[in-house]
């Protein structure tokens, strides 16, 4: 039985097509391969190059920050075969690098965001120097700690976040209040809270000390504040929440603020399991 102070996880529109074809760049054994010169939406190409997520790129295009051969683009539906001539904020976009993935132990008390208007610390304030530009896979709440995956590849980020891929996220929650295993088992059928439907959750009592209970949970959707909202619905007040694993990847030996890169072979095997 793990003590509460330490956490470990089981191993576990406008169209412009470039005339010049170029071989796919930045591919790797881990990344899906595309035919050389295959036309694709610019949002997908830029996400693959690690510029931002597709949704963020759409906002950047709307803000006039992305151009092709000096002409500002007006739609993310622009079709290209490569990123030659594409600039972001006036700077050329580098070809996509091989997809990489890191495990990061997010400390409590920081945002999963690039910046915060209120001046609160973010994960980028806690990341060690020397990392390339990385994006978080999903989010953890401000006070939630534990495993957060980071990647340089927007397509890998999207693939890992989609609920249909069925990636299991595991958590440990310390909560105050009375609860039975039978009540937790009812979460396997899903629950609707204030009009939001939450899918099946596998929840089990781990240990109880007075009215404080440690609960282990496994889910695949990962909706905003899902664990906290579901446990609050059961009358519990969460005082600590830790994500212990994401798919087969665990927090393992990581201390808060530490990062470890996932080995290429492990990343390849992980991607092979995705739906």
PDB file of C-alpha atoms in Angstrom:
ATOM      1  CA  UNK A   1       0.000   0.000   0.000  1.00  0.00           C
ATOM      2  CA  UNK A   2       1.404   3.360  -0.983  1.00  0.00           C
ATOM      3  CA  UNK A   3       1.647   6.070   1.670  1.00  0.00           C
ATOM      4  CA  UNK A   4      -0.202   9.297   0.801  1.00  0.00           C
ATOM      5  CA  UNK A   5       3.017  11.337   0.755  1.00  0.00           C
ATOM      6  CA  UNK A   6       4.602   9.454  -2.151  1.00  0.00           C
ATOM      7  CA  UNK A   7       3.112   8.426  -5.478  1.00  0.00           C
ATOM      8  CA  UNK A   8       4.143   5.670  -7.770  1.00  0.00           C
ATOM      9  CA  UNK A   9       2.375   4.122 -10.731  1.00  0.00           C
ATOM     10  CA  UNK A  10       2.253   0.611 -11.962  1.00  0.00           C
ATOM     11  CA  UNK A  11       4.590   0.047 -14.929  1.00  0.00           C
ATOM     12  CA  UNK A  12       2.600   0.266 -16.893  1.00  0.00           C
ATOM     13  CA  UNK A  13     -12.234  28.161 -48.747  1.00  0.00           C
ATOM     14  CA  UNK A  14      -8.747  29.214 -49.578  1.00  0.00           C
ATOM     15  CA  UNK A  15      -6.694  26.595 -51.290  1.00  0.00           C
ATOM     16  CA  UNK A  16      -3.134  26.841 -52.405  1.00  0.00           C
ATOM     17  CA  UNK A  17      -1.156  23.774 -53.301  1.00  0.00           C
ATOM     18  CA  UNK A  18       2.599  23.866 -53.504  1.00  0.00           C
ATOM     19  CA  UNK A  19       3.817  22.868 -56.941  1.00  0.00           C
ATOM     20  CA  UNK A  20       7.067  21.521 -55.661  1.00  0.00           C
ATOM     21  CA  UNK A  21       6.787  18.115 -54.058  1.00  0.00           C
ATOM     22  CA  UNK A  22       9.125  17.227 -51.260  1.00  0.00           C
ATOM     23  CA  UNK A  23       9.761  14.022 -49.383  1.00  0.00           C
ATOM     24  CA  UNK A  24       8.182  13.757 -45.967  1.00  0.00           C
ATOM     25  CA  UNK A  25      10.480  15.319 -43.422  1.00  0.00           C
ATOM     26  CA  UNK A  26      11.012  14.618 -39.778  1.00  0.00           C
ATOM     27  CA  UNK A  27       9.444  11.153 -39.900  1.00  0.00           C
ATOM     28  CA  UNK A  28      10.349   8.443 -37.437  1.00  0.00           C
ATOM     29  CA  UNK A  29       9.477   4.904 -36.534  1.00  0.00           C
ATOM     30  CA  UNK A  30       6.995   6.293 -34.009  1.00  0.00           C
ATOM     31  CA  UNK A  31       5.154   8.723 -36.272  1.00  0.00           C
ATOM     32  CA  UNK A  32       2.561   7.933 -38.941  1.00  0.00           C
ATOM     33  CA  UNK A  33       4.140   8.255 -42.356  1.00  0.00           C
ATOM     34  CA  UNK A  34       2.622  10.263 -45.205  1.00  0.00           C
ATOM     35  CA  UNK A  35       3.210   9.906 -48.905  1.00  0.00           C
ATOM     36  CA  UNK A  36       5.762  12.409 -50.194  1.00  0.00           C
ATOM     37  CA  UNK A  37       3.995  15.522 -51.412  1.00  0.00           C
ATOM     38  CA  UNK A  38       0.608  14.369 -50.087  1.00  0.00           C
ATOM     39  CA  UNK A  39      -1.733  17.402 -49.888  1.00  0.00           C
ATOM     40  CA  UNK A  40      -2.838  18.156 -46.329  1.00  0.00           C
ATOM     41  CA  UNK A  41      -4.493  20.987 -44.446  1.00  0.00           C
ATOM     42  CA  UNK A  42      -2.038  23.552 -43.191  1.00  0.00           C
ATOM     43  CA  UNK A  43      -3.350  23.185 -39.631  1.00  0.00           C
ATOM     44  CA  UNK A  44      -2.386  19.513 -39.679  1.00  0.00           C
ATOM     45  CA  UNK A  45       1.056  20.224 -41.156  1.00  0.00           C
ATOM     46  CA  UNK A  46       1.793  22.922 -38.583  1.00  0.00           C
ATOM     47  CA  UNK A  47       0.579  20.719 -35.742  1.00  0.00           C
ATOM     48  CA  UNK A  48       2.832  17.931 -36.980  1.00  0.00           C
ATOM     49  CA  UNK A  49       5.721  20.426 -36.959  1.00  0.00           C
ATOM     50  CA  UNK A  50       5.019  21.176 -33.302  1.00  0.00           C
ATOM     51  CA  UNK A  51       3.903  24.781 -33.809  1.00  0.00           C
ATOM     52  CA  UNK A  52       0.682  24.339 -31.815  1.00  0.00           C
ATOM     53  CA  UNK A  53      -2.445  22.228 -31.667  1.00  0.00           C
ATOM     54  CA  UNK A  54      -4.834  22.355 -34.616  1.00  0.00           C
ATOM     55  CA  UNK A  55      -7.311  24.446 -32.653  1.00  0.00           C
ATOM     56  CA  UNK A  56      -4.617  26.912 -31.619  1.00  0.00           C
ATOM     57  CA  UNK A  57      -3.388  27.128 -35.214  1.00  0.00           C
ATOM     58  CA  UNK A  58      -6.904  27.992 -36.358  1.00  0.00           C
ATOM     59  CA  UNK A  59      -6.890  30.887 -33.895  1.00  0.00           C
ATOM     60  CA  UNK A  60      -3.453  31.978 -35.100  1.00  0.00           C
ATOM     61  CA  UNK A  61      -4.693  32.047 -38.695  1.00  0.00           C
ATOM     62  CA  UNK A  62      -7.736  34.085 -37.647  1.00  0.00           C
ATOM     63  CA  UNK A  63      -5.350  36.526 -35.947  1.00  0.00           C
ATOM     64  CA  UNK A  64      -3.319  36.885 -39.149  1.00  0.00           C
ATOM     65  CA  UNK A  65      -0.156  35.382 -37.689  1.00  0.00           C
ATOM     66  CA  UNK A  66       0.429  32.752 -40.389  1.00  0.00           C
ATOM     67  CA  UNK A  67       1.441  33.556 -43.960  1.00  0.00           C
ATOM     68  CA  UNK A  68       2.389  31.725 -47.149  1.00  0.00           C
ATOM     69  CA  UNK A  69       4.984  33.416 -49.343  1.00  0.00           C
ATOM     70  CA  UNK A  70       4.290  36.686 -47.534  1.00  0.00           C
ATOM     71  CA  UNK A  71       0.495  36.520 -47.940  1.00  0.00           C
ATOM     72  CA  UNK A  72      -1.531  36.148 -44.751  1.00  0.00           C
ATOM     73  CA  UNK A  73      -3.728  33.070 -44.745  1.00  0.00           C
ATOM     74  CA  UNK A  74      -7.411  33.396 -43.998  1.00  0.00           C
ATOM     75  CA  UNK A  75      -8.528  29.785 -43.531  1.00  0.00           C
ATOM     76  CA  UNK A  76      -7.147  26.635 -41.859  1.00  0.00           C
ATOM     77  CA  UNK A  77      -8.560  24.708 -44.837  1.00  0.00           C
ATOM     78  CA  UNK A  78      -5.619  25.851 -46.961  1.00  0.00           C
ATOM     79  CA  UNK A  79      -4.112  22.783 -48.636  1.00  0.00           C
ATOM     80  CA  UNK A  80      -0.327  22.378 -48.959  1.00  0.00           C
ATOM     81  CA  UNK A  81       2.100  19.593 -49.669  1.00  0.00           C
ATOM     82  CA  UNK A  82       4.799  20.936 -47.341  1.00  0.00           C
ATOM     83  CA  UNK A  83       5.651  23.992 -45.253  1.00  0.00           C
ATOM     84  CA  UNK A  84       7.974  25.700 -47.736  1.00  0.00           C
ATOM     85  CA  UNK A  85       7.245  29.449 -47.682  1.00  0.00           C
ATOM     86  CA  UNK A  86       5.099  29.253 -44.536  1.00  0.00           C
ATOM     87  CA  UNK A  87       5.882  31.693 -41.742  1.00  0.00           C
ATOM     88  CA  UNK A  88       4.492  32.163 -38.234  1.00  0.00           C
ATOM     89  CA  UNK A  89       4.850  35.690 -36.880  1.00  0.00           C
ATOM     90  CA  UNK A  90       7.197  36.341 -39.779  1.00  0.00           C
ATOM     91  CA  UNK A  91       9.521  33.454 -38.985  1.00  0.00           C
ATOM     92  CA  UNK A  92       9.945  30.408 -41.257  1.00  0.00           C
ATOM     93  CA  UNK A  93       8.594  27.137 -39.908  1.00  0.00           C
ATOM     94  CA  UNK A  94      11.140  24.417 -39.378  1.00  0.00           C
ATOM     95  CA  UNK A  95      10.444  20.996 -40.900  1.00  0.00           C
ATOM     96  CA  UNK A  96       8.794  18.508 -38.534  1.00  0.00           C
ATOM     97  CA  UNK A  97      11.121  16.728 -36.156  1.00  0.00           C
ATOM     98  CA  UNK A  98      10.682  13.113 -35.115  1.00  0.00           C
ATOM     99  CA  UNK A  99       7.847  12.661 -32.641  1.00  0.00           C
ATOM    100  CA  UNK A 100       9.065  12.585 -29.045  1.00  0.00           C
ATOM    101  CA  UNK A 101       7.276  12.153 -25.728  1.00  0.00           C
ATOM    102  CA  UNK A 102       8.252  13.053 -22.154  1.00  0.00           C
ATOM    103  CA  UNK A 103       6.874  12.147 -18.733  1.00  0.00           C
ATOM    104  CA  UNK A 104       6.600  15.160 -16.427  1.00  0.00           C
ATOM    105  CA  UNK A 105       5.554  15.130 -12.790  1.00  0.00           C
ATOM    106  CA  UNK A 106       3.380  18.234 -12.595  1.00  0.00           C
ATOM    107  CA  UNK A 107       3.514  19.777  -9.130  1.00  0.00           C
ATOM    108  CA  UNK A 108       0.336  21.005  -7.494  1.00  0.00           C
ATOM    109  CA  UNK A 109      -0.142  24.752  -7.721  1.00  0.00           C
ATOM    110  CA  UNK A 110       0.697  25.417 -11.371  1.00  0.00           C
ATOM    111  CA  UNK A 111      -1.378  25.762 -14.530  1.00  0.00           C
ATOM    112  CA  UNK A 112      -1.232  23.531 -17.569  1.00  0.00           C
ATOM    113  CA  UNK A 113      -0.915  26.582 -19.823  1.00  0.00           C
ATOM    114  CA  UNK A 114       1.703  28.711 -21.545  1.00  0.00           C
ATOM    115  CA  UNK A 115       0.872  31.794 -19.469  1.00  0.00           C
ATOM    116  CA  UNK A 116      -1.698  33.132 -17.060  1.00  0.00           C
ATOM    117  CA  UNK A 117      -3.170  36.675 -17.037  1.00  0.00           C
ATOM    118  CA  UNK A 118      -3.381  36.452 -13.249  1.00  0.00           C
ATOM    119  CA  UNK A 119       0.345  35.779 -12.986  1.00  0.00           C
ATOM    120  CA  UNK A 120       0.026  32.305 -11.503  1.00  0.00           C
ATOM    121  CA  UNK A 121       2.870  29.852 -12.173  1.00  0.00           C
ATOM    122  CA  UNK A 122       2.540  27.493 -15.137  1.00  0.00           C
ATOM    123  CA  UNK A 123       4.145  24.196 -16.052  1.00  0.00           C
ATOM    124  CA  UNK A 124       6.593  26.102 -18.259  1.00  0.00           C
ATOM    125  CA  UNK A 125       7.940  27.829 -15.150  1.00  0.00           C
ATOM    126  CA  UNK A 126       8.680  24.395 -13.695  1.00  0.00           C
ATOM    127  CA  UNK A 127      10.123  22.619 -16.737  1.00  0.00           C
ATOM    128  CA  UNK A 128      13.908  22.159 -16.761  1.00  0.00           C
ATOM    129  CA  UNK A 129      16.062  24.008 -19.280  1.00  0.00           C
ATOM    130  CA  UNK A 130      17.132  22.247 -22.452  1.00  0.00           C
ATOM    131  CA  UNK A 131      13.796  20.857 -23.596  1.00  0.00           C
ATOM    132  CA  UNK A 132      12.633  21.617 -27.146  1.00  0.00           C
ATOM    133  CA  UNK A 133       9.290  23.330 -27.606  1.00  0.00           C
ATOM    134  CA  UNK A 134       6.737  20.971 -26.046  1.00  0.00           C
ATOM    135  CA  UNK A 135       2.978  20.819 -25.701  1.00  0.00           C
ATOM    136  CA  UNK A 136       1.022  19.120 -22.921  1.00  0.00           C
ATOM    137  CA  UNK A 137      -1.134  16.105 -23.715  1.00  0.00           C
ATOM    138  CA  UNK A 138      -4.403  17.082 -22.094  1.00  0.00           C
ATOM    139  CA  UNK A 139      -4.472  19.055 -18.870  1.00  0.00           C
ATOM    140  CA  UNK A 140      -4.294  18.722 -15.130  1.00  0.00           C
ATOM    141  CA  UNK A 141      -6.090  21.173 -12.846  1.00  0.00           C
ATOM    142  CA  UNK A 142      -4.162  23.857 -10.976  1.00  0.00           C
ATOM    143  CA  UNK A 143      -4.059  21.828  -7.749  1.00  0.00           C
ATOM    144  CA  UNK A 144      -3.866  18.382  -9.363  1.00  0.00           C
ATOM    145  CA  UNK A 145      -0.418  16.808  -9.440  1.00  0.00           C
ATOM    146  CA  UNK A 146       1.175  13.819 -11.080  1.00  0.00           C
ATOM    147  CA  UNK A 147       1.886  12.520 -14.545  1.00  0.00           C
ATOM    148  CA  UNK A 148       1.533  14.936 -17.446  1.00  0.00           C
ATOM    149  CA  UNK A 149       2.772  13.873 -20.871  1.00  0.00           C
ATOM    150  CA  UNK A 150       4.570  16.402 -23.077  1.00  0.00           C
ATOM    151  CA  UNK A 151       5.288  16.137 -26.797  1.00  0.00           C
ATOM    152  CA  UNK A 152       6.852  18.116 -29.635  1.00  0.00           C
ATOM    153  CA  UNK A 153       4.327  16.688 -32.126  1.00  0.00           C
ATOM    154  CA  UNK A 154       0.826  18.125 -32.481  1.00  0.00           C
ATOM    155  CA  UNK A 155      -0.545  15.045 -34.211  1.00  0.00           C
ATOM    156  CA  UNK A 156       0.706  12.764 -31.437  1.00  0.00           C
ATOM    157  CA  UNK A 157      -0.847  15.130 -28.892  1.00  0.00           C
ATOM    158  CA  UNK A 158      -4.207  14.955 -30.671  1.00  0.00           C
ATOM    159  CA  UNK A 159      -4.033  11.180 -31.027  1.00  0.00           C
ATOM    160  CA  UNK A 160      -3.383  10.661 -27.318  1.00  0.00           C
ATOM    161  CA  UNK A 161      -6.131  13.083 -26.247  1.00  0.00           C
ATOM    162  CA  UNK A 162      -9.002  11.691 -28.323  1.00  0.00           C
ATOM    163  CA  UNK A 163     -11.445   9.701 -26.133  1.00  0.00           C
ATOM    164  CA  UNK A 164     -11.945   7.166 -28.937  1.00  0.00           C
ATOM    165  CA  UNK A 165      -8.358   5.974 -28.540  1.00  0.00           C
ATOM    166  CA  UNK A 166      -9.377   4.518 -25.180  1.00  0.00           C
ATOM    167  CA  UNK A 167      -6.224   5.495 -23.273  1.00  0.00           C
ATOM    168  CA  UNK A 168      -6.754   4.754 -19.570  1.00  0.00           C
ATOM    169  CA  UNK A 169      -5.872   7.524 -17.110  1.00  0.00           C
ATOM    170  CA  UNK A 170      -5.351   6.413 -13.495  1.00  0.00           C
ATOM    171  CA  UNK A 171      -5.671   8.620 -10.421  1.00  0.00           C
ATOM    172  CA  UNK A 172      -5.436   8.476  -6.652  1.00  0.00           C
ATOM    173  CA  UNK A 173      -7.704  10.833  -4.740  1.00  0.00           C
ATOM    174  CA  UNK A 174      -7.716  11.678  -1.036  1.00  0.00           C
ATOM    175  CA  UNK A 175     -11.241  12.696  -0.124  1.00  0.00           C
ATOM    176  CA  UNK A 176     -13.130  13.645   3.023  1.00  0.00           C
ATOM    177  CA  UNK A 177     -16.540  12.118   3.605  1.00  0.00           C
ATOM    178  CA  UNK A 178     -18.389   8.844   3.827  1.00  0.00           C
ATOM    179  CA  UNK A 179     -18.419   6.481   0.855  1.00  0.00           C
ATOM    180  CA  UNK A 180     -18.856   2.762   0.283  1.00  0.00           C
ATOM    181  CA  UNK A 181     -17.356   0.479  -2.342  1.00  0.00           C
ATOM    182  CA  UNK A 182     -20.886  -0.230  -3.575  1.00  0.00           C
ATOM    183  CA  UNK A 183     -21.427   3.484  -4.285  1.00  0.00           C
ATOM    184  CA  UNK A 184     -18.136   3.683  -6.152  1.00  0.00           C
ATOM    185  CA  UNK A 185     -18.984   0.640  -8.239  1.00  0.00           C
ATOM    186  CA  UNK A 186     -22.105   2.416  -9.527  1.00  0.00           C
ATOM    187  CA  UNK A 187     -19.764   4.788 -11.401  1.00  0.00           C
ATOM    188  CA  UNK A 188     -19.036   1.935 -13.807  1.00  0.00           C
ATOM    189  CA  UNK A 189     -22.411   2.729 -15.411  1.00  0.00           C
ATOM    190  CA  UNK A 190     -21.469   6.381 -15.896  1.00  0.00           C
ATOM    191  CA  UNK A 191     -23.232   9.375 -14.371  1.00  0.00           C
ATOM    192  CA  UNK A 192     -24.826  12.620 -15.523  1.00  0.00           C
ATOM    193  CA  UNK A 193     -24.054  15.760 -13.518  1.00  0.00           C
ATOM    194  CA  UNK A 194     -25.675  19.098 -14.368  1.00  0.00           C
ATOM    195  CA  UNK A 195     -26.278  18.026 -17.927  1.00  0.00           C
ATOM    196  CA  UNK A 196     -22.796  16.603 -18.500  1.00  0.00           C
ATOM    197  CA  UNK A 197     -22.516  12.870 -19.090  1.00  0.00           C
ATOM    198  CA  UNK A 198     -19.434  11.174 -17.650  1.00  0.00           C
ATOM    199  CA  UNK A 199     -18.536   7.729 -18.939  1.00  0.00           C
ATOM    200  CA  UNK A 200     -17.636   4.584 -17.065  1.00  0.00           C
ATOM    201  CA  UNK A 201     -15.188   4.990 -14.163  1.00  0.00           C
ATOM    202  CA  UNK A 202     -13.557   2.081 -12.366  1.00  0.00           C
ATOM    203  CA  UNK A 203     -13.246   3.267  -8.751  1.00  0.00           C
ATOM    204  CA  UNK A 204     -12.025   1.364  -5.695  1.00  0.00           C
ATOM    205  CA  UNK A 205     -11.450   2.152  -2.039  1.00  0.00           C
ATOM    206  CA  UNK A 206      -7.733   1.943  -1.290  1.00  0.00           C
ATOM    207  CA  UNK A 207      -7.530   2.846   2.391  1.00  0.00           C
ATOM    208  CA  UNK A 208      -9.428   4.774   5.024  1.00  0.00           C
ATOM    209  CA  UNK A 209      -8.111   6.866   7.913  1.00  0.00           C
ATOM    210  CA  UNK A 210     -10.935   8.333   9.974  1.00  0.00           C
ATOM    211  CA  UNK A 211     -13.171  10.111   7.460  1.00  0.00           C
ATOM    212  CA  UNK A 212     -10.338  10.583   4.973  1.00  0.00           C
ATOM    213  CA  UNK A 213     -10.385   7.985   2.205  1.00  0.00           C
ATOM    214  CA  UNK A 214      -7.907   7.219  -0.559  1.00  0.00           C
ATOM    215  CA  UNK A 215      -9.665   6.142  -3.757  1.00  0.00           C
ATOM    216  CA  UNK A 216      -8.134   4.726  -6.941  1.00  0.00           C
ATOM    217  CA  UNK A 217      -9.878   5.631 -10.196  1.00  0.00           C
ATOM    218  CA  UNK A 218      -9.421   4.657 -13.844  1.00  0.00           C
ATOM    219  CA  UNK A 219     -11.185   6.415 -16.737  1.00  0.00           C
ATOM    220  CA  UNK A 220     -10.748   7.028 -20.459  1.00  0.00           C
ATOM    221  CA  UNK A 221     -12.498  10.336 -21.184  1.00  0.00           C
ATOM    222  CA  UNK A 222     -10.625  12.809 -19.014  1.00  0.00           C
ATOM    223  CA  UNK A 223     -13.191  15.614 -19.188  1.00  0.00           C
ATOM    224  CA  UNK A 224     -12.483  18.908 -17.433  1.00  0.00           C
ATOM    225  CA  UNK A 225     -12.288  18.343 -13.646  1.00  0.00           C
ATOM    226  CA  UNK A 226     -13.987  14.968 -14.121  1.00  0.00           C
ATOM    227  CA  UNK A 227     -12.662  13.202 -11.016  1.00  0.00           C
ATOM    228  CA  UNK A 228     -13.336  16.150  -8.702  1.00  0.00           C
ATOM    229  CA  UNK A 229     -16.862  16.674 -10.029  1.00  0.00           C
ATOM    230  CA  UNK A 230     -17.814  13.015  -9.859  1.00  0.00           C
ATOM    231  CA  UNK A 231     -16.537  12.613  -6.293  1.00  0.00           C
ATOM    232  CA  UNK A 232     -18.237  15.863  -5.251  1.00  0.00           C
ATOM    233  CA  UNK A 233     -21.462  14.433  -6.699  1.00  0.00           C
ATOM    234  CA  UNK A 234     -21.007  11.503  -4.285  1.00  0.00           C
ATOM    235  CA  UNK A 235     -20.656  13.924  -1.381  1.00  0.00           C
ATOM    236  CA  UNK A 236     -16.861  13.798  -1.095  1.00  0.00           C
ATOM    237  CA  UNK A 237     -14.467  16.713  -0.772  1.00  0.00           C
ATOM    238  CA  UNK A 238     -11.177  16.067  -2.594  1.00  0.00           C
ATOM    239  CA  UNK A 239      -8.137  17.396  -0.748  1.00  0.00           C
ATOM    240  CA  UNK A 240      -5.461  15.847  -2.966  1.00  0.00           C
ATOM    241  CA  UNK A 241      -5.570  14.430  -6.490  1.00  0.00           C
ATOM    242  CA  UNK A 242      -2.709  12.653  -8.246  1.00  0.00           C
ATOM    243  CA  UNK A 243      -2.580  11.223 -11.751  1.00  0.00           C
ATOM    244  CA  UNK A 244      -0.424   8.133 -11.501  1.00  0.00           C
ATOM    245  CA  UNK A 245      -0.429   6.895 -15.090  1.00  0.00           C
ATOM    246  CA  UNK A 246      -1.509   7.598 -18.659  1.00  0.00           C
ATOM    247  CA  UNK A 247      -1.846   4.397 -20.642  1.00  0.00           C
ATOM    248  CA  UNK A 248       1.216   2.231 -19.949  1.00  0.00           C
ATOM    249  CA  UNK A 249       3.295   5.222 -18.814  1.00  0.00           C
ATOM    250  CA  UNK A 250       3.571   5.912 -15.103  1.00  0.00           C
ATOM    251  CA  UNK A 251       5.009   8.556 -12.805  1.00  0.00           C
ATOM    252  CA  UNK A 252       7.390   5.892 -11.477  1.00  0.00           C
ATOM    253  CA  UNK A 253      10.481   7.451  -9.911  1.00  0.00           C
ATOM    254  CA  UNK A 254       9.688  11.045 -10.885  1.00  0.00           C
ATOM    255  CA  UNK A 255       9.680  13.721  -8.227  1.00  0.00           C
ATOM    256  CA  UNK A 256       7.577  16.914  -8.627  1.00  0.00           C
ATOM    257  CA  UNK A 257       9.065  19.021 -11.433  1.00  0.00           C
ATOM    258  CA  UNK A 258      11.154  16.210 -12.927  1.00  0.00           C
ATOM    259  CA  UNK A 259      11.043  15.138 -16.593  1.00  0.00           C
ATOM    260  CA  UNK A 260      12.073  11.885 -18.295  1.00  0.00           C
ATOM    261  CA  UNK A 261      11.870  11.154 -22.015  1.00  0.00           C
ATOM    262  CA  UNK A 262       9.980   8.066 -23.148  1.00  0.00           C
ATOM    263  CA  UNK A 263      12.258   5.738 -25.083  1.00  0.00           C
ATOM    264  CA  UNK A 264      11.565   5.467 -28.816  1.00  0.00           C
ATOM    265  CA  UNK A 265      10.754   1.765 -28.590  1.00  0.00           C
ATOM    266  CA  UNK A 266       8.278   2.377 -25.758  1.00  0.00           C
ATOM    267  CA  UNK A 267       6.631   5.210 -27.683  1.00  0.00           C
ATOM    268  CA  UNK A 268       6.340   3.005 -30.763  1.00  0.00           C
ATOM    269  CA  UNK A 269       4.691   0.209 -28.775  1.00  0.00           C
ATOM    270  CA  UNK A 270       2.332   2.695 -27.108  1.00  0.00           C
ATOM    271  CA  UNK A 271       1.190   4.105 -30.447  1.00  0.00           C
ATOM    272  CA  UNK A 272       0.616   0.597 -31.770  1.00  0.00           C
ATOM    273  CA  UNK A 273      -1.998   0.046 -29.035  1.00  0.00           C
ATOM    274  CA  UNK A 274      -4.048   3.159 -29.847  1.00  0.00           C
ATOM    275  CA  UNK A 275      -7.400   2.630 -31.552  1.00  0.00           C
TER     276      UNK A 275
END
